XYZ file of C-alpha atoms in Angstrom:
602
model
C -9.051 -43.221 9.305
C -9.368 -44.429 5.761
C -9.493 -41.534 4.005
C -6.194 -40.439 6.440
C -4.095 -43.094 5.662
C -4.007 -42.669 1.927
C -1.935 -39.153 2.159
C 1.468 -39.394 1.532
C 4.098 -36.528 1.692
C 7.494 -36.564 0.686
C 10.853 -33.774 1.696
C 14.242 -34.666 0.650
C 17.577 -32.675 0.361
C 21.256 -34.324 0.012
C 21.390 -35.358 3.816
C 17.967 -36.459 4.256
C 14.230 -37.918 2.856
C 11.681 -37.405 5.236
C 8.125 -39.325 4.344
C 4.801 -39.230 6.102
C 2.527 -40.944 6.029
C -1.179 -41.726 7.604
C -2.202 -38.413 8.341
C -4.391 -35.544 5.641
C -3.007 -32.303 4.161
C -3.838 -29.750 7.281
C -2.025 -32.419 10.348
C 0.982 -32.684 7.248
C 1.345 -29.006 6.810
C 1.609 -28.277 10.515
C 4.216 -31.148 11.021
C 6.358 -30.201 8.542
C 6.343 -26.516 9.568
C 7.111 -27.817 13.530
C 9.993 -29.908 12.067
C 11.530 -27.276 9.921
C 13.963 -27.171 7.418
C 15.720 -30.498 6.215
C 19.652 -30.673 7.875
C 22.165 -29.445 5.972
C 24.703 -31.316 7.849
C 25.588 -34.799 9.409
C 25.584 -32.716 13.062
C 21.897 -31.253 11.876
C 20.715 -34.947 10.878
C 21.410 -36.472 13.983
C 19.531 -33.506 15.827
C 16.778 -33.445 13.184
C 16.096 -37.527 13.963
C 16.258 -37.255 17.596
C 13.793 -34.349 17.952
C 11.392 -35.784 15.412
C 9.171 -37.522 17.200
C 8.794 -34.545 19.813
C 8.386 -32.301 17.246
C 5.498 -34.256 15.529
C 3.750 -34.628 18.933
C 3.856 -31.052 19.741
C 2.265 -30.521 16.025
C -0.502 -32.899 16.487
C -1.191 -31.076 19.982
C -1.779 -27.484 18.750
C -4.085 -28.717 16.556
C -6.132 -30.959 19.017
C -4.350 -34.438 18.898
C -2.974 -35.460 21.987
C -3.458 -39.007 21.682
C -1.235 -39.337 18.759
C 1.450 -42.334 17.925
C 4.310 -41.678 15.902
C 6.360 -45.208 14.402
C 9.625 -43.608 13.181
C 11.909 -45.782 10.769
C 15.474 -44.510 10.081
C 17.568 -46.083 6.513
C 21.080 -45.369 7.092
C 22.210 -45.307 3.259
C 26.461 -44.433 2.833
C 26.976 -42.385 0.116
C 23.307 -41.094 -0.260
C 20.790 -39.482 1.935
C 19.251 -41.387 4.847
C 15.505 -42.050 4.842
C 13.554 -40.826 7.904
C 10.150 -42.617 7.644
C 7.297 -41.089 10.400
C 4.149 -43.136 10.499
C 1.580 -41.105 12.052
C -1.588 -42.238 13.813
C -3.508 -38.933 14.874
C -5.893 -40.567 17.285
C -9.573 -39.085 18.519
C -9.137 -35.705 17.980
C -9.959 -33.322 20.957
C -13.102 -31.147 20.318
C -14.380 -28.175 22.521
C -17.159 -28.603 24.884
C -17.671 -24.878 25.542
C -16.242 -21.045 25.299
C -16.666 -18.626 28.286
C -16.071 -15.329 26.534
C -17.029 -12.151 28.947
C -16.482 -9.118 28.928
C -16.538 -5.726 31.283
C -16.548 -2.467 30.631
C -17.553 0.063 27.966
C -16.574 -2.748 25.289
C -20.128 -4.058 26.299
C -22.029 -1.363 24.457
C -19.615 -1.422 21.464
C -21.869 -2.851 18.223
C -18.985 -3.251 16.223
C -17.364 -5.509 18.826
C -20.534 -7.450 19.380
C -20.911 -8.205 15.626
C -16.991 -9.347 15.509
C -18.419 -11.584 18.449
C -20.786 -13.258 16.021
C -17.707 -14.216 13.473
C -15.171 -15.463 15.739
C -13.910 -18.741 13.933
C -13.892 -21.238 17.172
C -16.886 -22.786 18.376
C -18.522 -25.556 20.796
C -17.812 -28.299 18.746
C -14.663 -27.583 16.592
C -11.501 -29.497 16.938
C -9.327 -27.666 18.982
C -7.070 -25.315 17.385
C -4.426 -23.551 19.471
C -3.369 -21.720 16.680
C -7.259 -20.568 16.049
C -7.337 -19.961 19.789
C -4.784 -17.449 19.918
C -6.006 -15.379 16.509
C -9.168 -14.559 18.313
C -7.307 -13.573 21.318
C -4.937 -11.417 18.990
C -8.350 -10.416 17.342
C -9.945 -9.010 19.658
C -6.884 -6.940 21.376
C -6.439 -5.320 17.938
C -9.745 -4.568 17.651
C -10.183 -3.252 21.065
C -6.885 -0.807 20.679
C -8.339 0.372 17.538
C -11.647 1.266 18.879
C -9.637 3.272 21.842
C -9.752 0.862 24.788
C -6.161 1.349 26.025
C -6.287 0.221 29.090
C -7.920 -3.380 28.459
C -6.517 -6.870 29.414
C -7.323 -10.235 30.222
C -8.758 -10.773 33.118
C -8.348 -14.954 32.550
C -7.525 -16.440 29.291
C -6.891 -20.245 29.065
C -7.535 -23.179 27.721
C -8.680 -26.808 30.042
C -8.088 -30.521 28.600
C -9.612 -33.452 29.129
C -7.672 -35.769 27.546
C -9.878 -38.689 29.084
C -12.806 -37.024 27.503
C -10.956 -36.004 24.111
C -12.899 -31.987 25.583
C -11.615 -29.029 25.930
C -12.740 -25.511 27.916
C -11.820 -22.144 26.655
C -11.968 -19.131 28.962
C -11.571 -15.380 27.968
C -12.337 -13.179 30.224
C -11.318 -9.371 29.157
C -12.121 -6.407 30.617
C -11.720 -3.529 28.533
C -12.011 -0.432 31.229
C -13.137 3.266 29.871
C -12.971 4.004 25.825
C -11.209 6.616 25.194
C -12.436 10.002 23.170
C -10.663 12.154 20.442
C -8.552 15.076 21.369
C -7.718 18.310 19.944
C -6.221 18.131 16.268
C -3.558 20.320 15.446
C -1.871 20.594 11.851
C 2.093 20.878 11.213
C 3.435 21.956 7.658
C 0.608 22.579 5.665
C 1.289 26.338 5.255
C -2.315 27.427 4.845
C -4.734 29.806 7.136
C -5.358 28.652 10.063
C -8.755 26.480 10.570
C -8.573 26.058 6.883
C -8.352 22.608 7.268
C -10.443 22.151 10.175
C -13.919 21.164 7.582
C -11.672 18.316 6.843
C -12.412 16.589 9.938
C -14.284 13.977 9.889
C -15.633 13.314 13.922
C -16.397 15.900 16.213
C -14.054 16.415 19.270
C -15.201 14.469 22.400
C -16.354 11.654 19.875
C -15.520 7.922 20.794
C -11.432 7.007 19.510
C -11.632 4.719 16.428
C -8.601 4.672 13.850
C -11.197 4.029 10.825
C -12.263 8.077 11.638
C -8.081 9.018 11.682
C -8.205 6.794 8.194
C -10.735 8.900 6.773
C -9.217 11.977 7.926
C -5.933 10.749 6.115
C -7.905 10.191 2.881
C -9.644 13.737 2.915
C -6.025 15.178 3.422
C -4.653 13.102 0.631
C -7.984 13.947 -1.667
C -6.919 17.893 -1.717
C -3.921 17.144 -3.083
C -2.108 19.416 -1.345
C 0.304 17.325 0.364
C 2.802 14.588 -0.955
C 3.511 13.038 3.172
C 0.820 12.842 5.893
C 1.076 11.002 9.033
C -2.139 11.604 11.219
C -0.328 10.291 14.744
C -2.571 10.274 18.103
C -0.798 10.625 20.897
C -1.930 8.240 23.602
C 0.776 8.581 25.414
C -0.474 12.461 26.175
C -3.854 11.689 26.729
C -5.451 14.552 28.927
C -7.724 12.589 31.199
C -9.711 10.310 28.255
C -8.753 12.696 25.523
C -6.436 11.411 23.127
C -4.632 14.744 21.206
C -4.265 13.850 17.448
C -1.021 15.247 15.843
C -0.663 16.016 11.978
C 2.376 15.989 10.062
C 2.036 17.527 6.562
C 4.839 18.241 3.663
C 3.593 20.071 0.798
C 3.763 18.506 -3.003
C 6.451 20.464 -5.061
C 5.258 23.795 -6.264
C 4.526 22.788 -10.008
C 4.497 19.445 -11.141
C 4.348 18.697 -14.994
C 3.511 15.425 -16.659
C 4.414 14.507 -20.282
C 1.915 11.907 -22.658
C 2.708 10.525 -25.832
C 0.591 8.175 -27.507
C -1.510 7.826 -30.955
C -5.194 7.148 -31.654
C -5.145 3.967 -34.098
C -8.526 3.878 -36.402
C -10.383 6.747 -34.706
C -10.821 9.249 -37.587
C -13.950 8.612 -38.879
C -13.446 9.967 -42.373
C -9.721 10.147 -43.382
C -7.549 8.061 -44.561
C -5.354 8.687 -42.084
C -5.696 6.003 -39.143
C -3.027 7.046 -36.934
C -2.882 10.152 -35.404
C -0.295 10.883 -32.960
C -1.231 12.915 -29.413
C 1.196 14.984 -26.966
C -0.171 15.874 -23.980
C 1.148 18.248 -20.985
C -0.371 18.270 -17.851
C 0.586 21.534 -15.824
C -0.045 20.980 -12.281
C 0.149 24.220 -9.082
C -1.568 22.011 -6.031
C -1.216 25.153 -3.657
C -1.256 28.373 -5.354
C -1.898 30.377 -1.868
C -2.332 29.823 1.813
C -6.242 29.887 0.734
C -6.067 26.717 -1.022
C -6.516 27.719 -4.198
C -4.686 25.684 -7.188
C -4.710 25.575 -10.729
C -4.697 23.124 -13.504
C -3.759 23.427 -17.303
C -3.719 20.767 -19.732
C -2.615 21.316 -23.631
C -2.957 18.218 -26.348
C -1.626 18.347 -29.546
C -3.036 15.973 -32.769
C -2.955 17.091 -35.873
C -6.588 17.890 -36.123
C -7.099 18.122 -32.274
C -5.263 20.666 -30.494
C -7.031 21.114 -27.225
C -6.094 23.815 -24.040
C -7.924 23.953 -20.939
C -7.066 25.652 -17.729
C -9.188 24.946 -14.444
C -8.614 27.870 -11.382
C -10.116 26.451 -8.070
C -11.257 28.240 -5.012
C -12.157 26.813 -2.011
C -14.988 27.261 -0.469
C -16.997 26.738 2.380
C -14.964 23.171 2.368
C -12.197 22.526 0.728
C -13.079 19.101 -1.380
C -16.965 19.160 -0.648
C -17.620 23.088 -2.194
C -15.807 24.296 -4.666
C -15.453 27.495 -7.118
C -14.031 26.707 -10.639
C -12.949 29.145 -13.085
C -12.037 27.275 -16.633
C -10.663 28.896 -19.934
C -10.226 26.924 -23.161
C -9.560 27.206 -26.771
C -9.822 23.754 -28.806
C -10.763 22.034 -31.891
C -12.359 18.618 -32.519
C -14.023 16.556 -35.131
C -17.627 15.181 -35.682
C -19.405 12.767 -37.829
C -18.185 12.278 -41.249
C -18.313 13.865 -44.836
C -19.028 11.984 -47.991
C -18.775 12.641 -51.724
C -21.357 10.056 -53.703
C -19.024 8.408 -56.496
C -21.652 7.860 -59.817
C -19.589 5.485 -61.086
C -19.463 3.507 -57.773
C -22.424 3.988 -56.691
C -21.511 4.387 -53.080
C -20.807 7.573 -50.948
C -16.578 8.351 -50.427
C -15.182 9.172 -46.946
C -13.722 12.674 -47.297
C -13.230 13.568 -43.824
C -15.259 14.821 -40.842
C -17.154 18.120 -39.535
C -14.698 20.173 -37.998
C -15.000 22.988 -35.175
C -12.726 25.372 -32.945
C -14.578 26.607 -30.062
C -13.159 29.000 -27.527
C -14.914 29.127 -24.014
C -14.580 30.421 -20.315
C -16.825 29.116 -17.620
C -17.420 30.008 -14.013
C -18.714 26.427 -12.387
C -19.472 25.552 -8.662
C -19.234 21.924 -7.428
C -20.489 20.842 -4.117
C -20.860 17.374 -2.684
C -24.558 16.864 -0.761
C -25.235 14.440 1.904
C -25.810 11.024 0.662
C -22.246 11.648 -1.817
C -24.571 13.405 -4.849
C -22.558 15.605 -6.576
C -24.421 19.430 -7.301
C -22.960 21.634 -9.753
C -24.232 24.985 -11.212
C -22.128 26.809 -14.187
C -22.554 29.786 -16.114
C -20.514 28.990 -19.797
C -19.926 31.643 -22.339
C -18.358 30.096 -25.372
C -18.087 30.932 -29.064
C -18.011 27.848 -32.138
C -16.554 27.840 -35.402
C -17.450 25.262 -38.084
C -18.940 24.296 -41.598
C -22.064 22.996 -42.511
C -23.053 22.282 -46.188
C -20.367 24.691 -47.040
C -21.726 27.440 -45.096
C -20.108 29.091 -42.337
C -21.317 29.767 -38.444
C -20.150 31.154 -35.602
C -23.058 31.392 -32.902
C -22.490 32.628 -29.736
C -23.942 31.234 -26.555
C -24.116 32.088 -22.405
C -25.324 28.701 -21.186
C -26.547 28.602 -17.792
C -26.506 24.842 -16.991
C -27.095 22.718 -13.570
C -25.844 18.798 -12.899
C -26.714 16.433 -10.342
C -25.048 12.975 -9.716
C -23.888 10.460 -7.549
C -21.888 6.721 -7.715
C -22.375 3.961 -5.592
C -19.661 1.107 -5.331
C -19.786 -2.081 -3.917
C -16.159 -1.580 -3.295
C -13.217 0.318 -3.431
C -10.765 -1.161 -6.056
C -10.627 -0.726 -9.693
C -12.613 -3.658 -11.017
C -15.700 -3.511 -8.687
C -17.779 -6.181 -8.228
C -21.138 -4.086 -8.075
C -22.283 -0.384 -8.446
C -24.548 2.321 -10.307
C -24.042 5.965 -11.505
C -26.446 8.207 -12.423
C -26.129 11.312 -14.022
C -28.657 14.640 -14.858
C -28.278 17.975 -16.670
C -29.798 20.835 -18.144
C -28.642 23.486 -19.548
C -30.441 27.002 -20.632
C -29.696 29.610 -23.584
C -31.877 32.693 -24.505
C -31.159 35.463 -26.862
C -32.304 37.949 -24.521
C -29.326 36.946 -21.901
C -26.830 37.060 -24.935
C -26.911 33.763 -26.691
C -27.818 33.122 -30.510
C -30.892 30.839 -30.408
C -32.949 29.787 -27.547
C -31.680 25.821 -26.698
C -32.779 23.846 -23.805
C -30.349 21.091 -23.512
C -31.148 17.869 -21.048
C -28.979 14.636 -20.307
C -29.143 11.692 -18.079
C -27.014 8.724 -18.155
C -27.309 5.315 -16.012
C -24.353 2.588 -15.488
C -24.888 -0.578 -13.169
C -22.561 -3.166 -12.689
C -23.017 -6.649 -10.747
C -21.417 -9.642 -9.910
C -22.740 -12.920 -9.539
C -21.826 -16.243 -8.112
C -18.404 -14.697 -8.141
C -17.401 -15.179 -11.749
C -20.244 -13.683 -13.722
C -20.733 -9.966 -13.955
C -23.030 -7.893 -15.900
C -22.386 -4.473 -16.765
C -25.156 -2.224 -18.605
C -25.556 1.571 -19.594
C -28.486 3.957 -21.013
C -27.824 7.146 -22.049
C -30.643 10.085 -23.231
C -30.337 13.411 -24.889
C -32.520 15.860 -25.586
C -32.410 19.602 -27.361
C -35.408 21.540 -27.597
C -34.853 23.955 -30.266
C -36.755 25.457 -33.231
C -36.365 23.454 -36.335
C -35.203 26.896 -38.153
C -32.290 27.160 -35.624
C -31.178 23.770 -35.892
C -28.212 24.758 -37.929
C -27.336 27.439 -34.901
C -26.811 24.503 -32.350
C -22.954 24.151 -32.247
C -21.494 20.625 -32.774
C -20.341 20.669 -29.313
C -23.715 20.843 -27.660
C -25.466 18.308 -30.420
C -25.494 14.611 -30.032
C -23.593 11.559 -32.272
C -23.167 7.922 -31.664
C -20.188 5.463 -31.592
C -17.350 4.952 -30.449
C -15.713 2.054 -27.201
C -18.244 4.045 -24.838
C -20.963 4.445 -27.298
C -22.043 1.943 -29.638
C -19.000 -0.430 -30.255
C -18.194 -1.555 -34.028
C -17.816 2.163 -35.105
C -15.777 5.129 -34.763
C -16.149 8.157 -32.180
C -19.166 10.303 -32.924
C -19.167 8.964 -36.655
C -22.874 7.897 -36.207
C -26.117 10.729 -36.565
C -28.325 12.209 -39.007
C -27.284 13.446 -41.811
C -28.154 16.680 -44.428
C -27.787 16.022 -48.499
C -26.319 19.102 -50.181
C -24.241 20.368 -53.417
C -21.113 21.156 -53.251
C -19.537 23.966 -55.344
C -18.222 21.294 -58.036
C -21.676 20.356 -58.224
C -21.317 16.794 -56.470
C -23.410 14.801 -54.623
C -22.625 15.032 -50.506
C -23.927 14.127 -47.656
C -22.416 15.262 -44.054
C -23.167 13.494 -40.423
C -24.374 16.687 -38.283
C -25.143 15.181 -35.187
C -28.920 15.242 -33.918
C -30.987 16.555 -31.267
C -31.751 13.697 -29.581
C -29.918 10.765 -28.180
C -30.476 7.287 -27.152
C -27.828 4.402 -26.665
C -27.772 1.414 -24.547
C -25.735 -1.558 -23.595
C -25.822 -4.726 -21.856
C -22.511 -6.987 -21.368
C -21.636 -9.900 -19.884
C -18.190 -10.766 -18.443
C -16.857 -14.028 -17.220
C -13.525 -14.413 -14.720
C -11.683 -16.952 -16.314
C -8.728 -16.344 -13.455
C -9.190 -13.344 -11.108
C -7.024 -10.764 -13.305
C -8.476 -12.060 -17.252
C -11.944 -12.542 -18.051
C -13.923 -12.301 -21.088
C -16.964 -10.367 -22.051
C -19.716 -10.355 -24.938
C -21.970 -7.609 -25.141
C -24.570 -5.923 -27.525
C -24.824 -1.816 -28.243
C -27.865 -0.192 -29.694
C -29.121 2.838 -30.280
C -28.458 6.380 -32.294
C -28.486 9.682 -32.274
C -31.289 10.903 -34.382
C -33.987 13.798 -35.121
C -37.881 13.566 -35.862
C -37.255 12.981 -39.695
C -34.278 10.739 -39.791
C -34.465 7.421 -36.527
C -32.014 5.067 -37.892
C -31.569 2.469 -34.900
C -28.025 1.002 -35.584
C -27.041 -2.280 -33.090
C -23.523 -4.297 -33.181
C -22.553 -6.832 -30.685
C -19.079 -8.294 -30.027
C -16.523 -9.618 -27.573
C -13.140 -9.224 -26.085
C -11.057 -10.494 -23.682
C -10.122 -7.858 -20.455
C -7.087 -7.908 -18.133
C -7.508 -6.288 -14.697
C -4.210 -4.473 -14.508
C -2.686 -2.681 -11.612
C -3.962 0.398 -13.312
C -7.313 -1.104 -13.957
C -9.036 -3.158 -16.451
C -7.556 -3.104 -20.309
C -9.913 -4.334 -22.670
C -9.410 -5.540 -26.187
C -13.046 -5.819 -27.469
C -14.230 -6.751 -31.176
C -17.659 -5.156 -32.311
C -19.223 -5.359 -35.184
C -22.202 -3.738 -36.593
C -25.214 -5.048 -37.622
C -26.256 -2.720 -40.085
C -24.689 -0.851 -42.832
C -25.633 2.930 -43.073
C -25.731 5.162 -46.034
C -23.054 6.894 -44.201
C -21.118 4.229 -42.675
C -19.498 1.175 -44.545
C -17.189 -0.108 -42.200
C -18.940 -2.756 -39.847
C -16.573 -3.892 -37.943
C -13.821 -2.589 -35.360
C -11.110 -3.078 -32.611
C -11.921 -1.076 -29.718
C -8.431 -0.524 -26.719
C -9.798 0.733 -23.506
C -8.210 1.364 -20.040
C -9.785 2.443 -16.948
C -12.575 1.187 -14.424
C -15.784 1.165 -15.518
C -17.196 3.042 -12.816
């Protein structure tokens, strides 16, 4: 009783200082919550002092105290608030001797019951808890409606004393009668053909009630996005013998919907001068184009050197999220690597800006989702690429027949997760006999995992490969698009976005020395970061990038490490990371660099 009698809590207001004393933080708590708030009035004192001791008894009770002394003290002070003093004296607490939990009925071959059986928070043992007591009775009627036992009650539910013996009995007895089954779903407002969304379901009819399978249905129905207000609503109260009938109200999103970006890249031009770049972005939304489900997506970006404009068509098929058709037309123009004049009377190689190229395309691409969530998608691409390379022009033409294969396990749902791995594999075909310029056999695979230990420390590390198989003659031919470069926040930190790569020496027409960043045809970047939860939204993070992208001739491994500090917004984690590079290229003499991110990791 020691350790008890040192806790002292204090509650005062203009009418009245309550202090107590001789009892620990949990027997406090509950006290004060059983006495409520402080009087406001002289009338409220006088009622507050007379139903104290009562009301501290009647705490120490519902949490297994029923020997407890209470030696009240009242200072009656004019002019300033009387001083209610409650010396409290717990006694042996009451502990229980044994639980008869039993149950009848089809509850008994329930697994998920049986393993909420094997968490319940009371125990032979414990001190009694009434309040613990009725949370597992609560408990397990919640759980038993949500699993479809409607018609279950308690048989018995109670709790003996033996206040003699300081030992306490609890009974439950519950008998939880038939389970009942899903029903017939029917679908109100959605405006499509009928049994369209039927593939949506996700139990078969006849199968045992549970609302985590109405849950899922809700998030398949809000994954088309289709529908801006769904209420999936089973009707108990018109069961059909054991049948529950499950009733879906739908509203359809607005027609179009249209969302407006503004923002500017800061330090991401690799070879201008210029390190701001505004961006305006338009995102052109139809969810539901026709009662088939078909929708369609366009996007247009403007930046000064990076207008982009890419439309998606989708077409259901034999499921409306799991198989889909995709018809996609775009026209854009980006920027790789970097161009450099060498300066003789420097001595160093001049930033003069980057290798530019328009490409227009139109591809035909189905995505399905396999069992086990991997994600198979086969695509035919036709696209044409404009661009400059040592002053010459090109324009190839290719028909790329490509397939992908993926799939991303999470440890859990939210934005930050604790643990998880993606992996990721491609190839893609050209020939000139089926209409493209050189023969290119392109192949990708790319690895994340993420894991969190001893709550606070998480690791997060990445590998990504590339491969083209080409002829060395037709190395030129291979558009920047489809060739591979190095840096950037998801790259190799310290340096800017696809800055890093082989290189070709040429002359120009002034006769100058330059040397231009082409990309390469293979690829090889890794990184391994640690990250430490300061508080549960900020933690910090060091972490060290390596790798290139590189050809046979020219393997120039470049490595940086750095650090940053990482809030986990509401809209996922921001991180402000430093990296800086280890090694200064020919073609790259700015080692250091602030790297904004946004977005989960996985």
């Amino acid at each position: 009783m020691s350790g008890l009698l040192s806790t002292f809590s204090v509650m005062a207001d203009d009418f009245l200082t309550l202090k107590l004393t001789g009892i620990d933080a949990s027997l406090t708590q509950n006290i004060e919550a059983h006495l409520g708030t402080l009087p406001t009035s002289q009338v409220q004192r006088r009622a507050f002092i007379f139903n104290a001791e009562d009301n501290v008894n009647a705490a120490l009770n519902s949490l297994g105290y029923y020997h407890g002394e209470v030696a009240q003290d009242v200072q009656e002070r004019p002019d300033q608030p009387w001083v209610l003093s409650l010396d409290v004296t717990p006694g042996a607490p009451t502990r229980i001797e044994w639980i008869d939990l039993h149950f009848d009925g089809e509850i008994l071959e329930d697994t998920f019951i049986l393993q909420w059986l094997d968490k319940i928070a009371i125990k032979p043992g414990d001190i009694l808890n009434h309040g613990k007591y009725e949370l597992v009775k609560s408990q397990l009627i919640t759980l038993a409606l949500a699993r479809g036992y409607f018609d279950g009650k308690y048989v018995q539910s109670s709790i003996q004393v033996n206040r003699d013996a300081n030992t306490a009995k609890i009974t439950l007895h519950y008998d939880s009668g038939s389970r009942y089954h899903m029903g017939e779903v029917t679908f109100e407002g959605d405006g499509l053909q009928d049994g369209f969304l039927d593939t949506l379901i996700p139990f078969e009819k006849n199968s045992a009630y549970s609302t985590g399978s109405l849950s899922r249905l809700n998030r398949e129905l809000l994954d088309t996005s289709y529908f801006s207000n769904i209420k999936v609503l089973p009707q108990v109260d018109k069961a059909q013998g054991l049948d529950v009938p499950i009733k879906v109200e739908l509203s359809p999103k607005p027609s179009h919907s249209i969302e407006l970006g503004l923002g500017v890249d800061i330090g991401n031009t690799a070879g201008s001068d210029n390190e701001l770049e505004p961006r305006i972005s338009i995102n052109w939304r139809t969810p539901l184009l026709n009662s088939y489900g078909h929708s369609l997506e366009t996007s247009l970006e403007w930046s000064p050197d990076r207008p982009k404009y890419l439309s998606t068509y989708t077409i259901p098929l034999t499921h409306p999220l799991d198989d889909q058709l995709k018809i996609r037309f775009g026209m854009l123009r980006d920027k790789y690597g970097v161009n450099q004049v060498y300066d003789p009377n420097e001595h160093k190689y001049n930033n003069t800006g980057e290798l530019e190229a328009s490409k227009g395309l139109i591809a035909v691409i189905r995505q399905q989702r396999l069992k086990d969530n991997w994600i198979l998608s086969y695509s035919v691409e036709a696209m044409k690429e404009y661009y400059t390379q040592s002053e010459t022009d090109y324009a190839p033409k290719f028909l790329l027949f490509g397939t992908s294969i993926s799939k991303t396990i999470r440890g859990d749902n939210t934005l930050d997760p604790k643990s998880g791995f993606f992996q990721y594999y491609s190839i893609e075909y050209a020939n000139p006999d089926l209409g493209s310029a050189i023969q290119l056999t392109r192949i990708q695979t790319k690895y994340k995992w993420i894991n969190t230990f001893f709550d606070k420390h998480r690791i997060v590390s990445r590998l990504d490969l590339g491969v083209n198989l080409a002829d060395d003659a037709d190395l030129a031919l291979i558009p920047p698009s489809l060739r591979y470069f190095a840096g950037g926040d998801q790259s190799i930190r310290g340096y800017s976005y696809q800055e890093l790569g082989p290189y070709i020496d040429y002359t120009t027409e002034g006769g100058d020395s330059a040397r231009q960043v082409v990309g390469g045809r293979y690829l090889m970047v890794g990184s391994l970061e640690y990250q430490y939860y300061v508080t549960p939204t900020w933690r910090v993070g060091t972490f060290i990038d390596a790798g290139n992208a590189f050809d046979v001739n020219q393997i120039e491994p470049i490595v940086s490490v750095g650090g940053g500090i990482h809030w986990i917004s509401p809209i996922g984690p921001i991180k402000l990371d430093l990296g800086v590079g280890l090694k200064e290229t020919d073609t790259v003499d700015r080692p250091w660099r602030i790297h904004l991110t946004m977005g989960a990791e996985l």
